[in-house]
Short mmCIF file of C-alpha atoms and ligand atoms in Angstrom, two decimals:
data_model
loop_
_atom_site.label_atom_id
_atom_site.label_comp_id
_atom_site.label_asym_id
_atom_site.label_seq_id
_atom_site.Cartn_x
_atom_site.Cartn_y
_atom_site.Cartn_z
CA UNK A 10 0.00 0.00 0.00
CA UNK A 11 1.67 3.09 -1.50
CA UNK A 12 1.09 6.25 1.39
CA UNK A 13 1.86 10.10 0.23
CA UNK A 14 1.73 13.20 2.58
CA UNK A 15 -1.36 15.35 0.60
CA UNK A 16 -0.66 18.82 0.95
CA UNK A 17 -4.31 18.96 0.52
CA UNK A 18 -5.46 17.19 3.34
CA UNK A 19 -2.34 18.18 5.22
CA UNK A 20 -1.92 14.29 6.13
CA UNK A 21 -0.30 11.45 4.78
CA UNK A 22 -2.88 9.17 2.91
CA UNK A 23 -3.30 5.89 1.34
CA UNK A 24 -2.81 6.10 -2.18
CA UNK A 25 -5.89 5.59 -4.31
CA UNK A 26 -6.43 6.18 -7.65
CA UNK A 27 -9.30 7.41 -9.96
CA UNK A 28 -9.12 4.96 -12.01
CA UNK A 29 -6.79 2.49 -11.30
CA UNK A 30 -4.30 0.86 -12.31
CA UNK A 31 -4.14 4.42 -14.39
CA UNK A 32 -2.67 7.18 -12.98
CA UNK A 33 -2.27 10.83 -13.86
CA UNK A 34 -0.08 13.17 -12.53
CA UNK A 35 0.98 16.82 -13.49
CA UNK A 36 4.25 18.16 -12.80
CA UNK A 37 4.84 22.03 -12.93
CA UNK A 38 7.72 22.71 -15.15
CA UNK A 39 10.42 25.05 -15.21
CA UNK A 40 9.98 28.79 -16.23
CA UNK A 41 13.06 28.60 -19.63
CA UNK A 42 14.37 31.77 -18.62
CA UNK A 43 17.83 30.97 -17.33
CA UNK A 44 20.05 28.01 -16.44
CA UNK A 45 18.35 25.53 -14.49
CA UNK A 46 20.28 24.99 -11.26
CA UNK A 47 20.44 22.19 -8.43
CA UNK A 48 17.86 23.35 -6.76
CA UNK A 49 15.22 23.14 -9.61
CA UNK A 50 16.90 19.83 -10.62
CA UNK A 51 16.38 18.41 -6.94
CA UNK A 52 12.48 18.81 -7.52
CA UNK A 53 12.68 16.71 -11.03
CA UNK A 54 14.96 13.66 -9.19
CA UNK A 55 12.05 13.82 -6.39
CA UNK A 56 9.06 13.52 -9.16
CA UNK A 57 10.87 10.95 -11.12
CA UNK A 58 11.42 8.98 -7.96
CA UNK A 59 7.62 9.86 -7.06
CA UNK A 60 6.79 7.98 -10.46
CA UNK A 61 9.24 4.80 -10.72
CA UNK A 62 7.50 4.36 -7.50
CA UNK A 63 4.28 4.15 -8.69
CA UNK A 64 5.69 2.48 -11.79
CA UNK A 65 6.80 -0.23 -9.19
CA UNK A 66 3.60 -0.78 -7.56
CA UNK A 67 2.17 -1.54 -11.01
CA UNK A 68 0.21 1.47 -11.53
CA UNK A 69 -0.16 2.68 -14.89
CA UNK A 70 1.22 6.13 -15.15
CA UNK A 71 0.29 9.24 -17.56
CA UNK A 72 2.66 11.98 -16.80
CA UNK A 73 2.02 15.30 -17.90
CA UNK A 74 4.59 17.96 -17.63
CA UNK A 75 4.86 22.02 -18.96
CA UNK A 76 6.95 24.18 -20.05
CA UNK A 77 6.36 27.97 -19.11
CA UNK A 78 7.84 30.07 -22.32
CA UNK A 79 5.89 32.62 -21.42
CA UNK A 80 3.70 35.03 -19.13
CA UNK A 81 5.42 34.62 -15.89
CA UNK A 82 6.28 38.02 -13.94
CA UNK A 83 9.65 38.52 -11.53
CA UNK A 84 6.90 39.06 -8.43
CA UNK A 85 4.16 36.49 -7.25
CA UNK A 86 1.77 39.60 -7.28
CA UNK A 87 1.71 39.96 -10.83
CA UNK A 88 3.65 43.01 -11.02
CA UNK A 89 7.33 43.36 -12.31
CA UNK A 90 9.02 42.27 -15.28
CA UNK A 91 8.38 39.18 -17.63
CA UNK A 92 11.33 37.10 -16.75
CA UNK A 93 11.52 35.91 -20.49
CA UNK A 94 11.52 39.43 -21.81
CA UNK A 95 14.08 40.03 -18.93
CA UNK A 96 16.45 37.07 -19.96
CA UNK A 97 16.13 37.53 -23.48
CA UNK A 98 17.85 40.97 -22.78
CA UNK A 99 19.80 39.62 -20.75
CA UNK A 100 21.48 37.12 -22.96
CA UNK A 101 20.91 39.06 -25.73
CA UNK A 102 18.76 36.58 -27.60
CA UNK A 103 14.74 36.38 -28.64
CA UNK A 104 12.85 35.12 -25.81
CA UNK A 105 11.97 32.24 -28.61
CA UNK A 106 15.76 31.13 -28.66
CA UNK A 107 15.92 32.15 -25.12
CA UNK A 108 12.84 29.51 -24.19
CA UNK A 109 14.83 26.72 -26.67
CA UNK A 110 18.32 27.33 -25.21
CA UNK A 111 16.78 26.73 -21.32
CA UNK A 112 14.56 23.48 -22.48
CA UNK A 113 17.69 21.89 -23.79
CA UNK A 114 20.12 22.43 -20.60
CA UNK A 115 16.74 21.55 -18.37
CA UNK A 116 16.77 18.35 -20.63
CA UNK A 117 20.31 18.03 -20.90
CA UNK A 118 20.52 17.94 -17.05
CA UNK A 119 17.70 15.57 -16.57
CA UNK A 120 19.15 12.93 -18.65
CA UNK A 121 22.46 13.01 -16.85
CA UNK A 122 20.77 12.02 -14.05
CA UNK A 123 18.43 9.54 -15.05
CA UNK A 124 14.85 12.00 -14.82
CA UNK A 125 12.75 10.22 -17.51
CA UNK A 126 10.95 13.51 -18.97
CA UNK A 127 7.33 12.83 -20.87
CA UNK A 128 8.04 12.67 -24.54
CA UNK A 129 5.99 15.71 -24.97
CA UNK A 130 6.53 18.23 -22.73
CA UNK A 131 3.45 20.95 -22.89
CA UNK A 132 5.00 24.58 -23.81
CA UNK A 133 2.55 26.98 -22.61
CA UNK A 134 2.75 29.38 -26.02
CA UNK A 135 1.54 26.21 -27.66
CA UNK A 136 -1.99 26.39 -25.69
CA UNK A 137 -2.68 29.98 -25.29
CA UNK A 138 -6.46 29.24 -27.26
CA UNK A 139 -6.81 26.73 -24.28
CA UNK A 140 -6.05 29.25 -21.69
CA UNK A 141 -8.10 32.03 -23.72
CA UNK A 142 -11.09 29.29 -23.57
CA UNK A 143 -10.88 28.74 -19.90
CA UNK A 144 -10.65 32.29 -18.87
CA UNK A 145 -13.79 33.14 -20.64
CA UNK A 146 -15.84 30.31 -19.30
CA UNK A 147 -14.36 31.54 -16.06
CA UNK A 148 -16.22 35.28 -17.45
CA UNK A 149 -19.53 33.35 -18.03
CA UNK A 150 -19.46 32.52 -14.64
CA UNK A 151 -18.89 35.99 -13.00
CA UNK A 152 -15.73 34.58 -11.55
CA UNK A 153 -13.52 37.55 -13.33
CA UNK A 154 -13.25 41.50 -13.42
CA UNK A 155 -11.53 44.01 -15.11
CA UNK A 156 -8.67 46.18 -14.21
CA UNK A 157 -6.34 49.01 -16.20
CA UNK A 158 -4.12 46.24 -17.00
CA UNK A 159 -6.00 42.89 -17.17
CA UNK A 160 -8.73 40.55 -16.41
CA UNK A 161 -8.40 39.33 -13.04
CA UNK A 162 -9.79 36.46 -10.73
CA UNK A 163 -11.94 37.81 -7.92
CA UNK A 164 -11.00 35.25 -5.09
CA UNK A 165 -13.53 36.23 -3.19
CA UNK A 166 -16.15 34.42 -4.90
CA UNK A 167 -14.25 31.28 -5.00
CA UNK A 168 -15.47 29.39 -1.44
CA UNK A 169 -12.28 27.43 0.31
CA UNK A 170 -9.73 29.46 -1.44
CA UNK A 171 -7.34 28.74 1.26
CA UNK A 172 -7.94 25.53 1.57
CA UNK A 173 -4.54 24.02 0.13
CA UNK A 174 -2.52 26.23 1.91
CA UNK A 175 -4.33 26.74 5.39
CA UNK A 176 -3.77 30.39 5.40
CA UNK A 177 -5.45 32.45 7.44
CA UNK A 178 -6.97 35.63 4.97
CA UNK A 179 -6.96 37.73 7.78
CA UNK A 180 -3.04 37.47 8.23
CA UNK A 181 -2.64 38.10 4.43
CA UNK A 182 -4.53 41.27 4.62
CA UNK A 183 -2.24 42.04 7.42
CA UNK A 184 0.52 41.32 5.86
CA UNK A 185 0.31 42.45 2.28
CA UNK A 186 2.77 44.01 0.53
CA UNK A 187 2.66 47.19 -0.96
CA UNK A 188 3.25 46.19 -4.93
CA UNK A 189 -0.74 46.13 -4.44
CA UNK A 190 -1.81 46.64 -8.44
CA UNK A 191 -4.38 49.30 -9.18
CA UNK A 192 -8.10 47.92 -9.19
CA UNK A 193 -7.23 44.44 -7.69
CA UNK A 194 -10.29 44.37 -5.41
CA UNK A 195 -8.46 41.33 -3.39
CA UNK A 196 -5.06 41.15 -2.09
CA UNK A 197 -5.37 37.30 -3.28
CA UNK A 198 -7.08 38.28 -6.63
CA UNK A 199 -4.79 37.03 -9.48
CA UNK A 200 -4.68 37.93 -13.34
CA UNK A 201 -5.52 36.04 -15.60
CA UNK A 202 -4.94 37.85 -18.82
CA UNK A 203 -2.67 40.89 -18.81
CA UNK A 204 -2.55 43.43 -21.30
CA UNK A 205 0.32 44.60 -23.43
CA UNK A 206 1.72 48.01 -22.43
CA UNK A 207 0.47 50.70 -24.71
CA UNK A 208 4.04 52.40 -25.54
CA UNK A 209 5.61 49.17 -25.71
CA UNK A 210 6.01 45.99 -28.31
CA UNK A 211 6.41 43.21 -26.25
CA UNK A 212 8.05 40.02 -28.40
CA UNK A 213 5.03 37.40 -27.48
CA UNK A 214 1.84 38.90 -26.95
CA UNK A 215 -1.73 37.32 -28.50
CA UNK A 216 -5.04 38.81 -29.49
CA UNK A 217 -7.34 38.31 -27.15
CA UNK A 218 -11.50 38.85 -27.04
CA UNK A 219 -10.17 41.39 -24.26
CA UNK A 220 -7.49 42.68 -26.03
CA UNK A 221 -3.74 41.84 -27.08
CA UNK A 222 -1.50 40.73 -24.26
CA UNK A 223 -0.32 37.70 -22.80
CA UNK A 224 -2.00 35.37 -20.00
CA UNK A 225 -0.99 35.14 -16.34
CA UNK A 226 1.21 32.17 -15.26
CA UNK A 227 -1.53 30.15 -13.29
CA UNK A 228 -3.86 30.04 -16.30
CA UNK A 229 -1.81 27.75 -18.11
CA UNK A 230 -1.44 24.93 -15.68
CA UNK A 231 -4.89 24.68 -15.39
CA UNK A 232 -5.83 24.63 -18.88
CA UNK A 233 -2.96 22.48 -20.00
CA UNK A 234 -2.94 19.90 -17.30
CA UNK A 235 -6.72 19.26 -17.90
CA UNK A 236 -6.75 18.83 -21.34
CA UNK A 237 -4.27 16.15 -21.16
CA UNK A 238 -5.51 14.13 -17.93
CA UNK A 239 -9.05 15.81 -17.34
CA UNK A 240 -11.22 17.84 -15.20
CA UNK A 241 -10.58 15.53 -12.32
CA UNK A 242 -7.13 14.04 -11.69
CA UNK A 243 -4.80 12.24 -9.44
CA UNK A 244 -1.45 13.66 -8.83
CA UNK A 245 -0.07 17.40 -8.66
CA UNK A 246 3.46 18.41 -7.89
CA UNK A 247 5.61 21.50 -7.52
CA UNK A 248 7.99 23.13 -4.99
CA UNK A 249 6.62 24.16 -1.36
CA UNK A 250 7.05 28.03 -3.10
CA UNK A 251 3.66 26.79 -5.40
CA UNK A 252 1.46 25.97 -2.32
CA UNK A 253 0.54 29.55 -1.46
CA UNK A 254 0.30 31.43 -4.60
CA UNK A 255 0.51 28.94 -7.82
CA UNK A 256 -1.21 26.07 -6.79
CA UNK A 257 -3.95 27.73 -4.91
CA UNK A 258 -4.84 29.78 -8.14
CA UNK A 259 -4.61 26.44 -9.99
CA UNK A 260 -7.12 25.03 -7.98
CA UNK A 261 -9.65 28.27 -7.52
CA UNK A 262 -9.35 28.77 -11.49
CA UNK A 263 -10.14 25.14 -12.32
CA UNK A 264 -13.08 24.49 -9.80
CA UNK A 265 -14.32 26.96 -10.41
CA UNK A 266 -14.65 26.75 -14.09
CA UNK A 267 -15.67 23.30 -14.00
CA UNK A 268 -17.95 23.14 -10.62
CA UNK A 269 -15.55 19.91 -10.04
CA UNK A 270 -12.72 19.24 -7.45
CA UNK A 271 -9.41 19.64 -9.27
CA UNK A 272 -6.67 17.26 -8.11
CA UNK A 273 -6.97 14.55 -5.51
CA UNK A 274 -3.20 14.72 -4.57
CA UNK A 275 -0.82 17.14 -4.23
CA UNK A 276 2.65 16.53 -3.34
CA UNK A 277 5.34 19.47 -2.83
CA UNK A 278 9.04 19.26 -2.68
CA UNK A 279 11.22 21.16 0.01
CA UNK A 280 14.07 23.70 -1.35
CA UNK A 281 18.08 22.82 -1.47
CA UNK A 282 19.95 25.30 0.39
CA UNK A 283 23.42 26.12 0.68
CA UNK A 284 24.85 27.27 3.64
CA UNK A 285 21.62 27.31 5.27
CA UNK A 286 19.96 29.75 1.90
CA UNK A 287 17.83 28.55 -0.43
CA UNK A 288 19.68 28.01 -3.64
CA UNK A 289 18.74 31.26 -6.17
CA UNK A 290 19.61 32.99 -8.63
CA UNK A 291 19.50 36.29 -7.00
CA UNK A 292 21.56 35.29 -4.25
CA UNK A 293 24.01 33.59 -6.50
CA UNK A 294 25.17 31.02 -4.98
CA UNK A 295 23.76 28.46 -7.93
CA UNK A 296 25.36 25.28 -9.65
CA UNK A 297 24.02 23.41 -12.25
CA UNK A 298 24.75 19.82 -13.47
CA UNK A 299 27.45 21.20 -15.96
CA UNK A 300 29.32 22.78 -12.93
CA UNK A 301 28.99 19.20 -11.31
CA UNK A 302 30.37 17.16 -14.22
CA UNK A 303 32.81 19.58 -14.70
CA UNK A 304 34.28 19.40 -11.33
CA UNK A 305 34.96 15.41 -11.91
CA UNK A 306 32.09 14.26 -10.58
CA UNK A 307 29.70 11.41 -11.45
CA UNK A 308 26.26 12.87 -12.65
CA UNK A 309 24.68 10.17 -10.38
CA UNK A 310 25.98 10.74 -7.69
CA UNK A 311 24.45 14.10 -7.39
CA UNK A 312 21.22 12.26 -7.71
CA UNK A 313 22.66 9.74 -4.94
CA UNK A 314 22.84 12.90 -2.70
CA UNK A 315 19.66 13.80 -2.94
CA UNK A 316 17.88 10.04 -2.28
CA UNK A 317 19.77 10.50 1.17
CA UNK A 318 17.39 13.32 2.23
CA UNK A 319 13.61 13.21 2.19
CA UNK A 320 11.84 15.22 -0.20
CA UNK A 321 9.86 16.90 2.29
CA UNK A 322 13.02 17.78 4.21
CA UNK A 323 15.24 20.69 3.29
CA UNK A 324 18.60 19.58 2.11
CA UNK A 325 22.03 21.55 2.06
CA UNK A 326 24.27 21.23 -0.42
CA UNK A 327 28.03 21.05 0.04
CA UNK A 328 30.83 19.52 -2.00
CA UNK A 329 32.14 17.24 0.92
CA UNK A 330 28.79 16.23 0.85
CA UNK A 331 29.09 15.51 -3.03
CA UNK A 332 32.40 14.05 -2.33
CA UNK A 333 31.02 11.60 0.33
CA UNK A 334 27.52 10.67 -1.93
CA UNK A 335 30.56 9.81 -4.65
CA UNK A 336 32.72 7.82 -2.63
CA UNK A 337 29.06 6.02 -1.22
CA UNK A 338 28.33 5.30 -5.26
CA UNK A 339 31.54 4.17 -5.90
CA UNK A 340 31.64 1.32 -3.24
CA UNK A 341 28.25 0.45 -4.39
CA UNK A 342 29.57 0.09 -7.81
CA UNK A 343 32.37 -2.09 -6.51
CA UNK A 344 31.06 -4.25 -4.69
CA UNK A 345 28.09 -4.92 -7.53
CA UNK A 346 30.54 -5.29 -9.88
CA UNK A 347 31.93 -8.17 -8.38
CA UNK A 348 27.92 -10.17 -8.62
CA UNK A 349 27.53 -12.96 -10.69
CA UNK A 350 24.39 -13.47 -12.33
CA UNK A 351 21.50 -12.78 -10.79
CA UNK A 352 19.05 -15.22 -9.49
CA UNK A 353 16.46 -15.32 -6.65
CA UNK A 354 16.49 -12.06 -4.53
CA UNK A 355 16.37 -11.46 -0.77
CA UNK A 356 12.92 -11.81 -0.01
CA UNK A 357 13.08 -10.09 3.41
CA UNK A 358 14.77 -6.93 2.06
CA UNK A 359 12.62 -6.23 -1.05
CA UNK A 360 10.06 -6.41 1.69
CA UNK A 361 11.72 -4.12 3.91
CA UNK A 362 12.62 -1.70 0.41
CA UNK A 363 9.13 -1.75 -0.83
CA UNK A 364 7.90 -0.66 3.06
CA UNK A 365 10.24 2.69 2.61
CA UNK A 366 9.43 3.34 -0.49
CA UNK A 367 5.61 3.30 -0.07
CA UNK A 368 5.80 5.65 3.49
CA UNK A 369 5.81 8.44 1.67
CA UNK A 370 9.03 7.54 -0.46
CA UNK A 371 11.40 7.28 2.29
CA UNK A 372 14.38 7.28 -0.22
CA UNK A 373 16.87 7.33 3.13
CA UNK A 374 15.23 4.42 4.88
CA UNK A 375 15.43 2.56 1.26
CA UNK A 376 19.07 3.61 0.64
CA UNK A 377 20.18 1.46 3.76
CA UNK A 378 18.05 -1.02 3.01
CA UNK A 379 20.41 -1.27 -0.01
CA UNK A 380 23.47 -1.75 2.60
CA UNK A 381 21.98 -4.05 4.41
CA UNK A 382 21.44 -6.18 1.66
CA UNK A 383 25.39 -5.49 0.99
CA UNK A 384 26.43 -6.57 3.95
CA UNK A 385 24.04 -9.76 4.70
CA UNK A 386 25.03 -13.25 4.06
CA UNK A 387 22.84 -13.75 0.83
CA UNK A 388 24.99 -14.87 -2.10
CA UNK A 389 26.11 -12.65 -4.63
CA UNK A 390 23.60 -13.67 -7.28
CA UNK A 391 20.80 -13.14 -4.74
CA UNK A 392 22.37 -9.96 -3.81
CA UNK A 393 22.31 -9.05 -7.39
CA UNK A 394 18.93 -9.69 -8.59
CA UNK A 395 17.42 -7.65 -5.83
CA UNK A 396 20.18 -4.48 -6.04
CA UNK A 397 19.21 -4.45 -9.85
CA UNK A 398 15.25 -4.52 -8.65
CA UNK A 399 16.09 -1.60 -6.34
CA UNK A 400 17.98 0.24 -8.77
CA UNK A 401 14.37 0.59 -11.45
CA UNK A 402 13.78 3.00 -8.18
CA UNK A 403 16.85 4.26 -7.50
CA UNK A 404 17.82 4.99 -11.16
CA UNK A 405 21.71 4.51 -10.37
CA UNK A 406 22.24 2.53 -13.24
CA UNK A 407 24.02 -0.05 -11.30
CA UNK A 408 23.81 -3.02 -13.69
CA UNK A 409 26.23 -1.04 -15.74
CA UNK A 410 28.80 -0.75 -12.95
CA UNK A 411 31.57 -2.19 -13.97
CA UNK A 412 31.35 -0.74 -17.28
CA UNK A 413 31.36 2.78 -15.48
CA UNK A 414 34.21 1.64 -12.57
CA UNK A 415 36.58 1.23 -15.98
CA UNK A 416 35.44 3.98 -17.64
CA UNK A 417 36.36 5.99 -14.95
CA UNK A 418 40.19 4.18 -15.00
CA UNK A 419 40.49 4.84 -18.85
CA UNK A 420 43.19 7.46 -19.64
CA UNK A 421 42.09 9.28 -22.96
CA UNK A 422 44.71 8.40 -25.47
CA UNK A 423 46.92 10.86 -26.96
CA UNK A 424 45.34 10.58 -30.23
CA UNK A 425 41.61 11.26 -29.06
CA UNK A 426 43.19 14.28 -28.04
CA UNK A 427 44.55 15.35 -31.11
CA UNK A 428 41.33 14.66 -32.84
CA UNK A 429 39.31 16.62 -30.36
CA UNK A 430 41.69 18.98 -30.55
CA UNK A 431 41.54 18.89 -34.61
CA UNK A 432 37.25 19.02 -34.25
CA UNK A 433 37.33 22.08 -31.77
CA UNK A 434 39.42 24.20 -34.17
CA UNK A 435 37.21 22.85 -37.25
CA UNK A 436 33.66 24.16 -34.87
CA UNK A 437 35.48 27.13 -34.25
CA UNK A 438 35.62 27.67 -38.23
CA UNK A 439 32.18 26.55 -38.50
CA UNK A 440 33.13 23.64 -40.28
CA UNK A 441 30.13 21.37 -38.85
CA UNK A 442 30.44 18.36 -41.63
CA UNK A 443 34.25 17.90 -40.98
CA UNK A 444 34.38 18.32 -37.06
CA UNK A 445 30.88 16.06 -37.30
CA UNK A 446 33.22 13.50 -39.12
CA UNK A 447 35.96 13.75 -36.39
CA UNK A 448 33.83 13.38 -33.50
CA UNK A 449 32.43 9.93 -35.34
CA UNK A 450 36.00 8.66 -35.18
CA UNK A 451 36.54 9.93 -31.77
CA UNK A 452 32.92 7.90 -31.01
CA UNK A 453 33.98 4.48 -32.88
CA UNK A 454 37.68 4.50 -30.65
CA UNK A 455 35.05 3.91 -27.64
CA UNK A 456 34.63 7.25 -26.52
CA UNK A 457 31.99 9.98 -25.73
CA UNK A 458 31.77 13.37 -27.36
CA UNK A 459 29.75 16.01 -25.21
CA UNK A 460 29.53 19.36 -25.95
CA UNK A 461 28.59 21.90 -22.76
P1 AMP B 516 12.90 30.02 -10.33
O1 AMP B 516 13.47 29.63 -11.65
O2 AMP B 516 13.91 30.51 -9.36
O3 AMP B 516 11.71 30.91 -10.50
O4 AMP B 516 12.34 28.68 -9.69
C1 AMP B 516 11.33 27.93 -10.30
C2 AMP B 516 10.85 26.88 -9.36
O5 AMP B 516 11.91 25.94 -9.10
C3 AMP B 516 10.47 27.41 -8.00
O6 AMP B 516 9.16 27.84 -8.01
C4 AMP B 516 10.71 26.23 -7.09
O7 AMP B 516 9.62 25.38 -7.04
C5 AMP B 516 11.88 25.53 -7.76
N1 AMP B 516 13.13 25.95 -7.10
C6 AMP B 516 13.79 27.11 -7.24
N2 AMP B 516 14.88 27.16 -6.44
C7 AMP B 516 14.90 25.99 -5.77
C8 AMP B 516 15.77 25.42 -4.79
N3 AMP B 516 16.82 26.07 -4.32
N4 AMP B 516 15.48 24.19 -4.34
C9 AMP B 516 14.40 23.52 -4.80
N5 AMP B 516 13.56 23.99 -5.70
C10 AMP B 516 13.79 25.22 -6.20
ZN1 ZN B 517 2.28 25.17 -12.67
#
């Protein structure tokens, strides 16, 4: 029996499906305005581990997941700047090449670390007649009003607003901040369409039966995630920052469109910190993936590093604590390398592992489960087959470990590095065929070419 902690309920529940053995689940993507660091990265490890999990316990599993390209302002309050308008100035690029740029490292940096994405990831500038459909239904139903600068939701006709996050309205009247925008009749209110500035072209803006603009960020959640899964689904995730503001507009938007509840279970992911802060941008204290491998380390065991904290825990990041998550893999490797075939498992542990998993994913408890079975008296083949069971949860690719332990020993040969050196002064020509032909050789001499 699988149990998650529902932020909804605010307890942990048994896990039961609309429809079972099918299972939907949402996942809010990342905003492709910049690099995505650690910190974002930590929330995809803990929904892919969220769905091998499910995966495990036979469930049948459509995941859904967006991309926001658009529409999503610097400040929760929907004031500020457009943070793809803002990047694409800041990298000097259009916030079209901007959006493709950010997909690819988010991608890039998934695969390294064994997040299987959908196929089809949902970009949000591909459904704007969605969102434009929802809002006006959301009109017909005299849930919306107009202001100077968009069409907003008027929270105060949505009953149970608060009811995902528990806030008390009285406390957010209290403690409201200024950036209040002109005509918002709520503090909570929220737009849902926002108009373009009148002296200004912005590069992604729509027509609109209100006018040309863009829409606000919540909109498109809603509208995307229940076109692909429907009005009424199973599983919503998203960082703890979504519970408040996001999520809670998600939900008022969608019920109260469709006069049905929303999502039956929402799970939210705590923040990595380092030294104590929450990993940001604006703080700049961020690493990616890149800044990982390129340090020497092993892709997976960053992901190692984060099954050895709870998802509903913070974690803080260090390198030592890299180091030691590396050093933990490495062993792990070792001593799997050295399995024979695999035959019957260790009954009691796969017991034991499937009990951690399903509280909630207790990825710690089910890491030492993994030692355990390491250090008992099973034979190696029995040791193997139920490591390699583990490991469709753990996503350590373990049954390739000795394949990665020699890897790791092979010098690159003197004349792989005159060819790369050869195929970096050919791409710095531009000479794509030629260095493309290089990089083949490099390939069939047993080696990987990656560009970052
Ligand atoms: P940002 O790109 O900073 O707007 O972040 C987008 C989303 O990624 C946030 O809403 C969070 O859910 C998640 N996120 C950002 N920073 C962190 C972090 N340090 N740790 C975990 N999740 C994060
Ligand atoms: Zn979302």
């Amino acid at each position: 029996m699988l149990k998650l902690y529902n932020t909804l309920s605010h307890q942990t529940e048994e896990f039961k499906p609309i429809n079972p053995p099918h299972v939907g689940i949402y996942s809010c993507g990342p905003t492709v305005y910049d690099y995505q660091h650690i910190g974002h990265i930590r929330r995809y490890v803990g929904d892919d581990i969220l769905i091998r999990v499910l995966k495990f316990n036979k469930f049948d599993i459509k995941h859904v997941m967006n991309i926001t390209d658009v529409g999503h302002l610097t400040s929760d309050a929907d004031t500020g700047e457009d943070k793809m308008e803002k990047g694409a100035k800041k990298f000097g690029k259009s916030v079209w090449d901007l959006a493709k740029m950010f997909e690819n490292q988010f991608k890039d940096s998934c695969r390294e670390l064994n997040v299987e994405l959908p196929k089809d990831l949902m970009h949000a500038t591909d459904y704007i007649k969605e969102q434009i459909e929802l809002i006006k239904i959301l009109e017909e139903k005299k849930f919306t009003y107009k202001t100077k600068d968009g069409i907003y939701f008027d929270t105060s006709k949505f009953k149970d607003y608060f009811k995902l996050s528990g806030q008390n309205p009285k406390e957010l009247k209290a403690g409201a901040r200024v950036e209040v925008v002109e005509g918002k009749r709520n503090v909570s209110d929220f737009a849902l369409w926002k108009f373009s500035p009148q002296n200004e072209k912005r590069q992604m803006e729509w027509e609109s039966p209100w006018g040309v603009g863009f829409p606000g960020w919540h909109i498109e959640c809603s509208a995307m995630s229940m076109k692909a899964l429907g009005e009424n689904f199973d599983i919503h995730t998203g960082g703890i920052d979504h519970i408040n503001i996001h999520h809670t507009n998600e939900i008022a938007q969608s019920e109260a469109a469709t006069g049905k509840s929303f999502v039956n279970y929402w799970v939210h992911h705590n923040f990595l910190t380092v030294d104590g802060q929450k990993m940001s941008k604006s703080l700049g204290n961020t690493y990616t993936v890149g800044d990982v491998i390129k340090k020497g380390f092993d892709p997976l065991a960053l992901r190692y590093l984060y099954l050895q904290t709870h998802y509903r825990q913070e974690m803080n990041f260090t390198w030592e604590a890299l180091e030691a998550a590396q050093t933990a893999l490495n062993r792990l490797r070792k001593e799997v390398a050295s399995f024979d075939e695999p035959k019957i498992g260790c009954a009691e542990y796969e017991k034991e592992f499937l009990e951690a998993v399903n509280d909630d994913l207790n990825m710690p408890k089910a890491l030492s489960v993994v030692w355990e079975v390491l250090a008992s008296s099973y034979p190696k083949t029995a040791k193997a087959e139920t490591l390699f069971k583990f490991d469709e949860i753990l996503g350590l690719n373990l049954k390739d470990s000795r394949q990665i332990l020699e890897s790791q020993k092979k010098e690159i040969p003197k004349e792989v590095k005159k060819l790369l050196e050869e195929r970096e002064v050919l791409r710095k020509a531009k000479k794509y065929e030629e260095a493309d032909k290089i990089r083949n050789k490099i390939i069939e001499m047993g080696f990987k070419v990656e560009d970052r």
